[in-house]
Each structure stands twice: as structure tokens, then as C-alpha cells.
Amino acid sequence: MTATPATSGTPAVPAQQPWEPALSVRQVLGLERVLAGQPEVVAGAHRLDRPVRWVHVAEAADVGVMLSGGEMVLTTGVLLAGDEDKQGEYIRSLHRAEAAAVVLGLGRAFPAPPDVMRRAADRCGLPMVVLHRPFPFAELTEEVQSRLLRRKFAAVSLSEAVRTELTGLITAGAPVQRLLDEVARHGGCPVVVTNLAHRVLATAGERPAVDDVLRDWERIARQAGAGTADGWIRAELTCRGERWGRLVLCGYRGDRAAGRLLAERAAEALVLHRLLGGGDGRRGAGPGSAGGTWDSPGSWEEQSARSLLTDLVSGAVPARQLLPRARAAGLPVNRRVFVPLVVGARDTARLDRVLRLLGLPGIVAGLADDRAAVLLSLAPDQDARALTAHFAARLRSAADAAHTVVAAADARADWADVPAGLREAQQVAYAVADSPAALELPPVVRLRDVHLRGLVRLLRDDPHVQSFAERELDGLLQGPDGDLLSVLRTYLATGRNKSRTAQLHHVSRPALYRRLEAIQGRLGVDLDDFEQAASVHIALLAHDAQQG
């Protein structure tokens, strides 16, 4: 075997990091005091990143019985010289005790690295280092022990500081996202919370790093569970004796024991947050946050879906960048057709049950206006219209949901078109809510079904439309009598049917005529003229859409 100088590829020890309570063999060999002894790695060079838990000076051939694992053993070999059997057994004993490394000081006992010990260390994968210059072992022991103690103290101190910080956030009513952001900041890596089926419930960390993690989430999450993913540390989430999820530090680069400590503190905080009933996730929520309370695994899943759907609707994040999150949330996205829906009911649990009953893949999330968004993911050969109608009919089969209306956009074959589809379904839902004939609409309503009302709803944010509505209705909007606006709304919605309008407002026909005259006088229009009445009607629809 070719000897490797310890200084080759062995950088000086970096500045102390708060979450590194252990030193690696490589870091110990990079200490200034050790470099003065001219160290040379003669075996096990590929294992130099093993953590050093302690340093011992030991000469006895059966040294392993005195060790508990992770020690760097220092020896001059004075009791081993001339006995190759003892030399081989010395190395094997260290290997059985799981020592981190052995350092041999060359001198009278061994003027050169002994081949027997070197070959045995190579076979065992035990790092073996020789010192070419005389070196006081006491100095090395003192140096390493003091560094280890300082780091362990720093780790424990920071552990308690993290616990105190997270507990303070919880008691202050901070949302879960804020807690996860703090954990990601301390760990310097993405943080992911999943359910037991590896579905992603929440994330934190820099968005590009999070997206990289989620891109192939299913595979790497299972590798992390099997302990084969480097730098992935997980902690179980258990509440009242029931395990319901996991918190994962993804690609953590510090000491693994310290990472486990951080993950455990984070898990404790999430469980405490849940036990206390959660917080308002809408306060200070960032990317990956979802809003609402997080007091059960089911609500975590809903918040994850809501976060995804909210980002899709807002357009703040390009749809392509949201693909990893959709896939990690369990939504099939490869070679699929997507159907955006908005349902006039906030009972997301019922919507979930109907999806499962019909075997339809999709995600559901409650919206802020007592509606729910549903995004179906169908195979290209499935009949999107028929399945949507079946879904709506199943919803209406419940006694208390007989008039539930499903607002739908046309199916989207391209994921990039999903945001526009969701916005269209949302606009249709608003138009349906504004319609006086909402109860007479079919179970599934599309943009073409809401006609002029739907068009006005889509254009309500246009400054020209807003100006038009204000100009046409100015005479009524400035007046103190809001009843006239209500009468006008009913009169136009009923197709200018005076008898029906009087009946709905519980007034006589002469009283209605006086009110209609007042309306025409204030607006300066003749409502018997079709074009003028249509203009006022459009302005009123735009005004109502803006107010809604």
C-alpha cells in the first residue's frame, strides 16, 4: 500500500460550528500540534472522516477491552516490538472495539511503519497514522479532549437554546411554518415533514434546495428511511402514543449525532404545537406554509394541498417549479390530464371521501371564502366530463348537499395550464354565487353556463370596467337610499318584470313605480329602453362583482 501524507487532502480544522460536537480523524490530523509530529496515513485513508469521541494512550495488546468505541488510540508500540502476533492482535482488538483510529509514534520500538500492523489495519479499514517526529502524547490528548468538551457543551447549549426558541414561538402563537423555518436555519439544510406514507405535508429551507429534494422524493425518502441516504436524518412524530409522521433533515452536513439532536428538538416542538391545538398558519406564512390550524395529520395534508393550490392560482411561482411539490404531495403528474374544480362547500373531509370512493386521484383544499378547490388528475383515456359529473352527483347525494354546485374549468393536458384553469373555475364559482338563479343551475357549471355574469366577473379588475360601473351607477351610489339599488338589482334580474319585483320586495305596484321613477331620475336613463337597461345591468353586475 502507498503511504498517504496526513497533510494531503487534510485541511486545517475549520472554525467551530455550533452543531459539530465531534471531531473527525481528518480534523484531528489537521491540528497544528499534530502537524508538528509529521503525521503520515499508512492505512485506512478512506476512513478519515470517522468521528473521534475520545483520545487514549494504550500499549497493551488486548487494548480493545478498555475501549467503548470512537476512540483515537495513541501508542509507541514498546510492548509490541518483536512480536508480530501481538502487533496483528493489537490492530484486530482496536477494530473489534470500533476505535476511530490508531496513531503510532515512530522511535526505538518501531523506526519505520510495521508491515504487520499496516496490513492488518488495511484489512480492517482502520485508519493507521505514524508520527515521524517525537511528539508528546499528553499535548495531543489535552488538545483533543478540550476541543471535544467545548463542542459537546456548545451542542448541548444550542440544543437547549433551540428548544427554548421553538417553545417561545409556540406560546406566542406562531404558525408551524415559522417553526420549520427556524429549524432549517439552524440545520442549514431543507426540512421536510411527511406522513407515514412519505407524502409531503410541509417544507422549509431555501426554495431551490427544497425543490431539488422534492424532485425525486419518493425514492430518496425511502432511502433515508433505510439509512442509506447520506446526511438525511429523521425523527418520528408521535402524539398520544400514535406515530403519525416524520420530520427529515435533508442533506445535513454537520455531525450526525448533533443532527439527530436538532431533529428531535424540532419533532418535540411540532408535537407540542399539535397538542396545544396549532396556530393560525396564515400569520407570517412563507413558501410551503398553508394557513389554518395544524392540529391533526389530516389537516397537515390539507394545508400542504392548500399551499400548492394557492401558489398555482396566484401565479407567484411558475407552475413548472411546483411540479416537484405536486409529485411529493402524492398527485400523479406524468402523462395526466388535470381538471380544476371549485366546490361551493368547505367540507374538505367529505370531498376527500368522495374522491376515494370514486377512485379519483386528486388533491383538495379549503379556500378562504367557504369554498374548496379540487384538482383531479386523470389518465388521458378517461372521460373528464363524465367523471366530473359523477363526482358532482355523488356530492349532491347527501341530504344536506342537494344544491352543491361544482364550478369546473375544461380539462388541461399541460401542467402549465393548470393555474389558468383553477382561476377560471374560481371565477365561475363567484359568478354562480352572484346569480339569483343559482339553485336552478346544473351540478357542474362551466364558464359558458354563466354567460354575461361570468364575463363581467372575469373582467371585474379591469380599470375600464370599474370606471364604467362607477359612471353608470353614480347617481345611486352617491345617494343614501340603498333600497333603490336593491330594487334595481331585482328588477333587472327578473327581466324587468314589475309584478315579480313588487312581489319580491313586498310593495304595491304604485310604490314600485315611484321607486323606478326615482331610479331613472337619479341615473338619467330610461329603463324601458333595452340598450340603456342593458348598460345599467352590466354596470350593476360589475359593481356587485367588485364588491364581492
XYZ file of C-alpha atoms in Angstrom:
548
model
C 0.000 0.000 0.000
C 1.237 3.520 -0.794
C 1.524 5.706 2.262
C -0.510 8.912 2.304
C 0.822 12.046 3.990
C -1.693 13.283 6.527
C -1.376 16.785 5.191
C -2.528 15.690 1.733
C -6.259 16.395 1.494
C -6.349 17.155 5.215
C -7.366 20.786 5.620
C -6.804 22.736 8.767
C -9.653 22.449 11.278
C -12.360 24.947 10.262
C -13.890 27.426 12.620
C -16.061 25.718 15.185
C -19.621 25.168 14.061
C -22.359 25.136 16.689
C -23.688 21.758 15.620
C -20.370 19.816 15.492
C -19.753 18.243 18.909
C -17.323 15.670 17.425
C -14.024 15.884 15.544
C -13.214 13.628 12.634
C -9.911 11.771 12.339
C -9.071 14.095 9.452
C -9.708 17.167 11.598
C -7.524 15.831 14.426
C -4.673 15.211 11.988
C -5.045 18.802 10.803
C -4.435 20.260 14.273
C -1.296 22.402 14.490
C 0.190 20.314 17.324
C -0.313 17.103 15.366
C 1.155 18.535 12.178
C 4.344 19.247 14.157
C 4.796 15.462 14.514
C 4.765 14.994 10.715
C 1.826 12.530 10.590
C 1.513 10.071 7.715
C -1.551 7.930 6.988
C -0.307 4.432 6.133
C -3.638 2.534 6.199
C -7.383 3.222 6.118
C -7.069 6.562 4.333
C -10.646 6.228 3.062
C -11.983 6.235 6.643
C -10.543 9.554 7.830
C -13.986 11.101 8.283
C -14.808 8.776 11.184
C -15.752 10.746 14.330
C -13.349 10.795 17.264
C -15.204 10.534 20.558
C -12.159 10.443 22.862
C -8.344 10.007 22.874
C -6.499 7.226 24.789
C -2.850 6.267 25.228
C -2.636 2.463 25.314
C 0.158 -0.075 24.767
C -1.356 -3.435 25.813
C -2.038 -5.961 23.036
C -5.631 -6.518 24.254
C -6.370 -2.783 24.342
C -9.860 -3.328 22.915
C -11.274 -4.467 26.249
C -10.624 -0.972 27.641
C -12.456 0.875 24.851
C -16.111 1.625 24.171
C -15.890 2.830 20.563
C -14.911 6.012 18.762
C -11.537 6.434 20.461
C -8.333 7.543 18.775
C -5.623 5.342 20.364
C -2.050 6.636 20.735
C 0.857 4.203 21.176
C 4.642 3.925 20.848
C 4.378 0.138 20.352
C 7.006 -0.510 23.004
C 5.173 -3.650 24.217
C 4.589 -4.860 20.662
C 8.079 -4.711 19.226
C 9.481 -8.040 18.064
C 6.168 -9.911 18.298
C 4.232 -9.887 15.070
C 1.340 -11.886 16.572
C 0.853 -9.197 19.227
C 1.079 -6.496 16.582
C -1.679 -8.090 14.488
C -3.846 -8.756 17.545
C -3.423 -5.174 18.703
C -4.961 -3.887 15.459
C -7.732 -6.505 15.436
C -8.570 -5.664 19.052
C -8.966 -1.989 18.114
C -11.166 -2.943 15.196
C -13.432 -5.108 17.367
C -13.790 -2.226 19.818
C -14.726 0.117 16.914
C -11.867 2.501 17.593
C -11.756 5.573 15.345
C -8.018 5.328 14.518
C -4.602 4.318 15.832
C -1.601 6.678 15.953
C 1.869 5.115 16.254
C 4.830 7.240 17.289
C 7.955 6.033 15.455
C 11.112 5.685 17.528
C 13.175 2.987 19.228
C 10.393 0.379 19.133
C 9.440 0.994 15.516
C 11.796 3.168 13.430
C 9.533 2.530 10.399
C 5.843 1.629 9.981
C 5.480 -2.108 10.816
C 4.130 -4.068 7.868
C 2.106 -6.480 10.022
C 0.167 -3.662 11.706
C -0.253 -1.772 8.455
C -1.638 -4.793 6.577
C -3.960 -5.688 9.456
C -5.259 -2.093 9.621
C -5.827 -2.119 5.854
C -7.839 -5.332 6.068
C -9.941 -3.933 8.929
C -10.412 -0.500 7.354
C -8.909 1.108 10.450
C -7.088 4.404 9.864
C -3.444 3.995 10.957
C -1.203 7.033 11.303
C 2.501 7.177 12.107
C 4.319 10.202 13.527
C 7.802 10.723 12.096
C 8.933 13.187 14.744
C 8.845 12.726 18.537
C 5.569 14.005 19.878
C 4.308 14.366 23.488
C 1.068 12.377 23.518
C -0.124 14.339 26.556
C -0.324 17.509 24.470
C -2.463 15.819 21.820
C -4.730 14.278 24.449
C -5.204 17.614 26.160
C -5.869 19.440 22.886
C -8.433 16.990 21.549
C -10.213 16.436 24.858
C -10.602 20.167 25.437
C -11.962 20.678 21.919
C -14.405 17.786 22.271
C -15.641 19.044 25.621
C -16.124 22.556 24.284
C -18.037 21.249 21.290
C -20.227 18.953 23.356
C -21.013 21.805 25.700
C -21.799 24.056 22.736
C -24.059 21.377 21.239
C -25.989 20.882 24.487
C -26.259 24.641 24.975
C -27.528 25.196 21.459
C -29.897 22.253 21.807
C -31.477 23.921 24.803
C -31.453 27.276 23.032
C -33.312 25.762 20.072
C -35.817 24.127 22.381
C -36.389 27.416 24.210
C -36.697 29.342 20.951
C -39.215 26.938 19.413
C -41.252 26.733 22.610
C -41.338 30.534 22.723
C -42.641 30.659 19.161
C -45.363 28.138 20.003
C -46.546 30.010 23.088
C -46.583 33.226 21.049
C -48.983 31.582 18.574
C -46.522 31.339 15.694
C -47.532 29.122 12.752
C -45.865 25.797 12.108
C -44.083 27.259 9.092
C -42.226 29.685 11.340
C -41.014 26.783 13.486
C -39.829 24.843 10.467
C -38.070 27.907 9.053
C -36.090 28.209 12.290
C -35.140 24.528 12.212
C -33.976 24.874 8.583
C -31.921 27.920 9.531
C -30.201 26.092 12.392
C -29.590 22.980 10.316
C -28.502 24.780 7.165
C -30.484 22.298 5.052
C -34.036 21.685 3.786
C -36.558 20.338 6.284
C -39.467 18.137 5.175
C -42.430 16.868 7.205
C -44.228 13.799 5.835
C -46.971 11.421 6.811
C -46.231 7.726 7.246
C -46.763 7.108 3.512
C -43.976 9.605 2.665
C -46.457 12.217 1.420
C -45.023 15.688 1.970
C -47.030 17.812 4.424
C -44.720 20.805 4.867
C -41.276 22.034 3.861
C -38.806 24.725 4.900
C -35.474 25.982 3.650
C -34.219 27.742 0.560
C -36.685 27.076 -2.233
C -34.177 25.827 -4.866
C -32.740 23.344 -2.358
C -36.223 22.212 -1.332
C -37.228 21.729 -4.982
C -34.105 19.629 -5.579
C -35.050 17.426 -2.637
C -38.655 17.003 -3.783
C -37.799 16.276 -7.416
C -37.251 12.564 -6.695
C -38.836 12.491 -3.269
C -40.366 9.004 -3.228
C -37.074 7.253 -3.933
C -34.790 9.271 -1.699
C -37.318 9.356 1.152
C -37.317 5.578 1.278
C -33.517 5.536 1.104
C -33.445 7.898 4.072
C -35.795 5.578 5.943
C -33.473 2.676 5.231
C -30.474 4.653 6.464
C -28.736 4.641 3.056
C -29.002 8.365 2.261
C -26.004 10.408 3.346
C -26.849 13.379 5.555
C -30.542 12.522 5.875
C -31.693 12.474 9.476
C -35.253 11.784 10.515
C -37.231 11.984 13.722
C -40.590 10.324 14.291
C -43.651 12.426 15.128
C -45.656 10.695 17.831
C -48.645 12.068 19.687
C -50.528 10.287 22.482
C -48.707 7.084 21.692
C -49.577 7.133 17.988
C -46.937 7.684 15.324
C -48.355 9.906 12.577
C -45.468 11.403 10.633
C -41.771 12.151 10.282
C -39.520 15.181 10.231
C -36.494 14.869 7.951
C -33.339 16.961 7.779
C -32.325 16.592 4.132
C -28.616 16.636 3.377
C -27.473 17.750 6.837
C -23.697 18.376 6.729
C -22.823 18.597 10.407
C -22.103 15.834 12.897
C -24.772 13.152 12.688
C -25.307 12.963 16.433
C -25.848 16.714 16.528
C -28.259 16.444 13.595
C -30.265 13.834 15.462
C -30.407 16.172 18.430
C -31.702 19.015 16.255
C -34.279 16.758 14.577
C -35.516 15.530 17.949
C -35.908 19.068 19.259
C -37.831 20.004 16.124
C -40.075 16.941 16.429
C -40.782 17.769 20.078
C -41.820 21.282 19.056
C -44.163 20.066 16.295
C -45.841 17.579 18.618
C -46.240 20.261 21.294
C -47.722 22.599 18.696
C -50.248 19.950 17.746
C -51.135 19.127 21.351
C -51.803 22.804 22.017
C -54.223 22.916 19.100
C -51.982 24.517 16.470
C -51.801 28.124 15.448
C -53.096 30.326 12.694
C -50.963 29.234 9.788
C -51.910 32.315 7.815
C -49.893 34.630 10.029
C -46.438 35.129 8.636
C -46.722 32.086 6.415
C -43.981 31.645 3.849
C -43.384 29.292 0.950
C -44.633 25.888 1.853
C -46.981 27.201 4.509
C -50.631 26.635 4.134
C -52.706 28.513 6.636
C -55.339 27.327 9.047
C -54.735 25.076 12.004
C -52.400 22.090 12.048
C -53.892 20.092 14.870
C -54.205 16.710 13.132
C -52.389 14.723 10.455
C -55.389 15.220 8.152
C -55.240 18.985 8.470
C -51.485 18.909 7.759
C -52.260 17.166 4.478
C -54.945 19.733 3.696
C -52.569 22.606 4.421
C -49.990 21.071 2.097
C -52.619 20.827 -0.655
C -53.843 24.332 0.041
C -50.322 25.711 -0.165
C -49.824 24.052 -3.541
C -53.195 25.143 -4.955
C -52.777 28.689 -3.611
C -49.392 29.015 -5.296
C -50.844 27.644 -8.520
C -53.767 30.093 -8.502
C -51.667 33.123 -7.555
C -49.052 32.529 -10.233
C -46.380 33.742 -7.805
C -44.413 30.577 -8.525
C -44.179 29.222 -12.102
C -46.220 26.053 -12.499
C -43.193 24.048 -13.646
C -41.411 24.810 -10.388
C -44.391 23.441 -8.459
C -44.260 20.044 -10.164
C -41.903 18.526 -7.523
C -44.234 19.655 -4.733
C -47.265 18.204 -6.520
C -45.493 14.893 -7.054
C -44.283 14.795 -3.443
C -47.841 15.508 -2.246
C -48.953 12.291 -3.958
C -50.584 13.783 -7.063
C -49.847 11.821 -10.265
C -48.345 14.278 -12.765
C -46.747 12.220 -15.549
C -48.865 11.852 -18.700
C -52.035 13.052 -16.951
C -54.990 15.317 -17.666
C -55.888 17.822 -14.937
C -59.411 19.002 -14.120
C -59.642 22.137 -11.933
C -62.803 22.418 -9.802
C -64.145 24.802 -7.173
C -66.928 23.472 -4.947
C -69.388 25.621 -3.036
C -68.743 23.717 0.192
C -65.887 23.873 2.697
C -66.209 20.266 3.942
C -62.895 19.001 2.585
C -63.214 15.741 4.512
C -66.370 14.913 2.569
C -64.705 15.832 -0.721
C -61.773 13.579 0.132
C -64.135 10.707 0.942
C -65.966 11.104 -2.367
C -62.670 11.121 -4.293
C -61.548 7.938 -2.544
C -64.948 6.309 -3.035
C -64.817 7.006 -6.769
C -61.127 6.129 -7.026
C -60.241 9.554 -8.435
C -56.684 10.801 -7.761
C -56.698 14.421 -6.698
C -55.944 16.975 -4.008
C -58.457 19.032 -2.023
C -58.019 22.286 -0.132
C -60.331 24.696 1.609
C -60.296 28.265 0.316
C -60.686 31.438 2.320
C -64.291 32.071 1.199
C -66.092 28.914 2.369
C -65.335 27.113 -0.857
C -62.948 24.293 -1.661
C -60.647 23.738 -4.601
C -60.216 20.282 -6.122
C -57.617 19.318 -8.711
C -58.298 15.959 -10.363
C -55.506 14.042 -12.083
C -56.886 11.662 -14.701
C -55.433 9.328 -17.284
C -55.670 10.679 -20.858
C -58.144 7.970 -21.861
C -60.579 8.772 -19.032
C -63.714 10.831 -19.754
C -63.068 14.006 -17.753
C -66.591 15.408 -18.221
C -68.331 12.205 -17.217
C -66.152 11.713 -14.150
C -66.647 15.339 -13.093
C -70.414 14.928 -13.425
C -70.239 11.692 -11.442
C -68.245 13.448 -8.727
C -70.791 16.289 -8.532
C -73.728 13.888 -8.445
C -72.135 11.928 -5.618
C -71.644 15.132 -3.661
C -75.313 16.050 -4.122
C -76.479 12.644 -2.928
C -76.090 13.758 0.690
C -79.256 15.276 2.157
C -77.532 18.472 3.277
C -75.686 18.937 -0.037
C -78.550 18.685 -2.515
C -77.795 22.109 -4.008
C -73.993 21.909 -4.006
C -72.638 23.340 -7.246
C -69.301 22.333 -8.754
C -67.644 25.040 -10.841
C -65.379 23.453 -13.428
C -62.840 24.537 -16.000
C -62.113 22.475 -19.081
C -59.516 19.721 -18.623
C -55.875 20.743 -19.030
C -53.443 18.374 -20.725
C -50.465 20.605 -19.886
C -49.478 21.210 -16.259
C -48.501 24.782 -17.201
C -52.190 25.497 -17.992
C -53.454 24.367 -14.581
C -53.156 27.815 -12.879
C -55.359 29.434 -15.537
C -57.841 26.563 -15.167
C -58.057 26.996 -11.408
C -58.600 30.739 -11.777
C -61.333 30.110 -14.342
C -63.115 27.650 -12.036
C -62.833 30.187 -9.216
C -64.377 32.914 -11.370
C -67.223 30.602 -12.372
C -67.866 29.811 -8.692
C -68.056 33.542 -7.888
C -70.409 34.156 -10.805
C -72.643 31.310 -9.644
C -72.776 32.780 -6.150
C -73.847 36.155 -7.605
C -76.588 34.596 -9.725
C -80.176 34.792 -8.410
C -80.851 31.507 -10.228
C -78.020 29.606 -8.506
C -80.338 26.894 -7.199
C -81.560 26.150 -10.728
C -78.091 25.561 -12.166
C -76.848 22.042 -13.084
C -74.478 20.167 -10.709
C -71.456 21.090 -12.874
C -71.234 24.685 -14.093
C -68.721 25.994 -16.622
C -67.882 29.442 -17.904
C -70.335 29.154 -20.809
C -73.155 28.460 -18.322
C -72.831 31.799 -16.526
C -72.964 33.879 -19.728
C -72.694 37.652 -19.232
C -72.323 37.363 -15.456
C -69.281 35.160 -15.937
C -67.684 37.547 -18.434
C -68.187 40.511 -16.130
C -66.735 38.545 -13.258
C -63.617 37.803 -15.279
C -63.232 41.485 -16.211
C -64.092 42.979 -12.827
C -60.495 44.069 -12.086
C -60.124 45.918 -15.374
C -59.878 49.675 -14.645
C -62.089 50.465 -17.645
C -64.851 48.198 -16.330
C -64.547 49.694 -12.847
C -64.756 53.218 -14.249
C -67.765 52.249 -16.390
C -69.645 50.825 -13.379
C -68.961 53.904 -11.247
C -70.035 56.254 -14.042
C -73.273 54.397 -14.864
C -74.387 53.945 -11.232
C -73.036 57.174 -9.761
C -76.484 58.624 -9.107
C -77.443 55.678 -6.895
C -74.091 55.001 -5.299
C -73.887 58.587 -4.017
C -77.399 58.549 -2.573
C -78.279 57.484 0.985
C -81.113 55.149 -0.010
C -79.561 51.697 -0.577
C -83.010 50.174 -1.111
C -83.193 51.702 -4.589
C -80.078 49.769 -5.630
C -81.657 46.555 -4.341
C -84.876 47.257 -6.255
C -82.884 47.940 -9.429
C -80.964 44.689 -8.995
C -84.176 42.643 -8.642
C -85.931 44.469 -11.482
C -83.116 43.764 -13.950
C -82.557 40.168 -12.723
C -86.218 39.338 -13.303
C -86.088 40.636 -16.867
C -87.788 43.943 -15.916
C -90.849 42.147 -14.606
C -92.631 44.744 -12.485
C -95.139 42.355 -10.896
C -92.450 39.919 -9.814
C -90.236 42.734 -8.494
C -93.100 44.214 -6.441
C -93.897 40.782 -5.063
C -90.269 40.065 -4.055
C -89.952 43.451 -2.312
C -93.376 43.215 -0.685
C -94.581 46.552 -2.070
C -97.545 47.575 -4.173
C -97.153 48.219 -7.876
C -97.742 52.007 -7.485
C -94.996 52.079 -4.797
C -92.673 50.179 -7.140
C -93.424 52.616 -9.985
C -92.432 55.541 -7.750
C -89.153 53.833 -6.894
C -88.399 53.018 -10.511
C -89.047 56.661 -11.444
C -86.638 57.730 -8.694
C -84.017 55.305 -10.002
C -84.367 56.557 -13.577
C -84.193 60.144 -12.382
C -81.013 59.631 -10.432
C -79.324 57.644 -13.203
C -80.640 59.745 -16.057
C -81.765 56.696 -18.054
C -84.920 55.166 -19.443
C -85.154 51.572 -18.212
C -87.800 50.816 -20.832
C -85.080 51.296 -23.452
C -83.381 47.947 -23.951
C -79.897 49.333 -24.651
C -79.928 51.698 -21.672
C -81.289 48.991 -19.367
C -78.619 46.573 -20.620
C -75.902 49.139 -19.941
C -77.142 49.684 -16.393
C -77.451 45.915 -15.889
C -73.837 45.317 -16.957
C -72.666 48.149 -14.700
C -74.580 46.658 -11.772
C -73.103 43.195 -12.405
C -69.615 44.724 -12.486
C -70.290 46.669 -9.276
C -71.534 43.543 -7.480
C -68.550 41.526 -8.717
C -66.148 44.171 -7.413
C -67.919 44.318 -4.063
C -67.889 40.507 -3.831
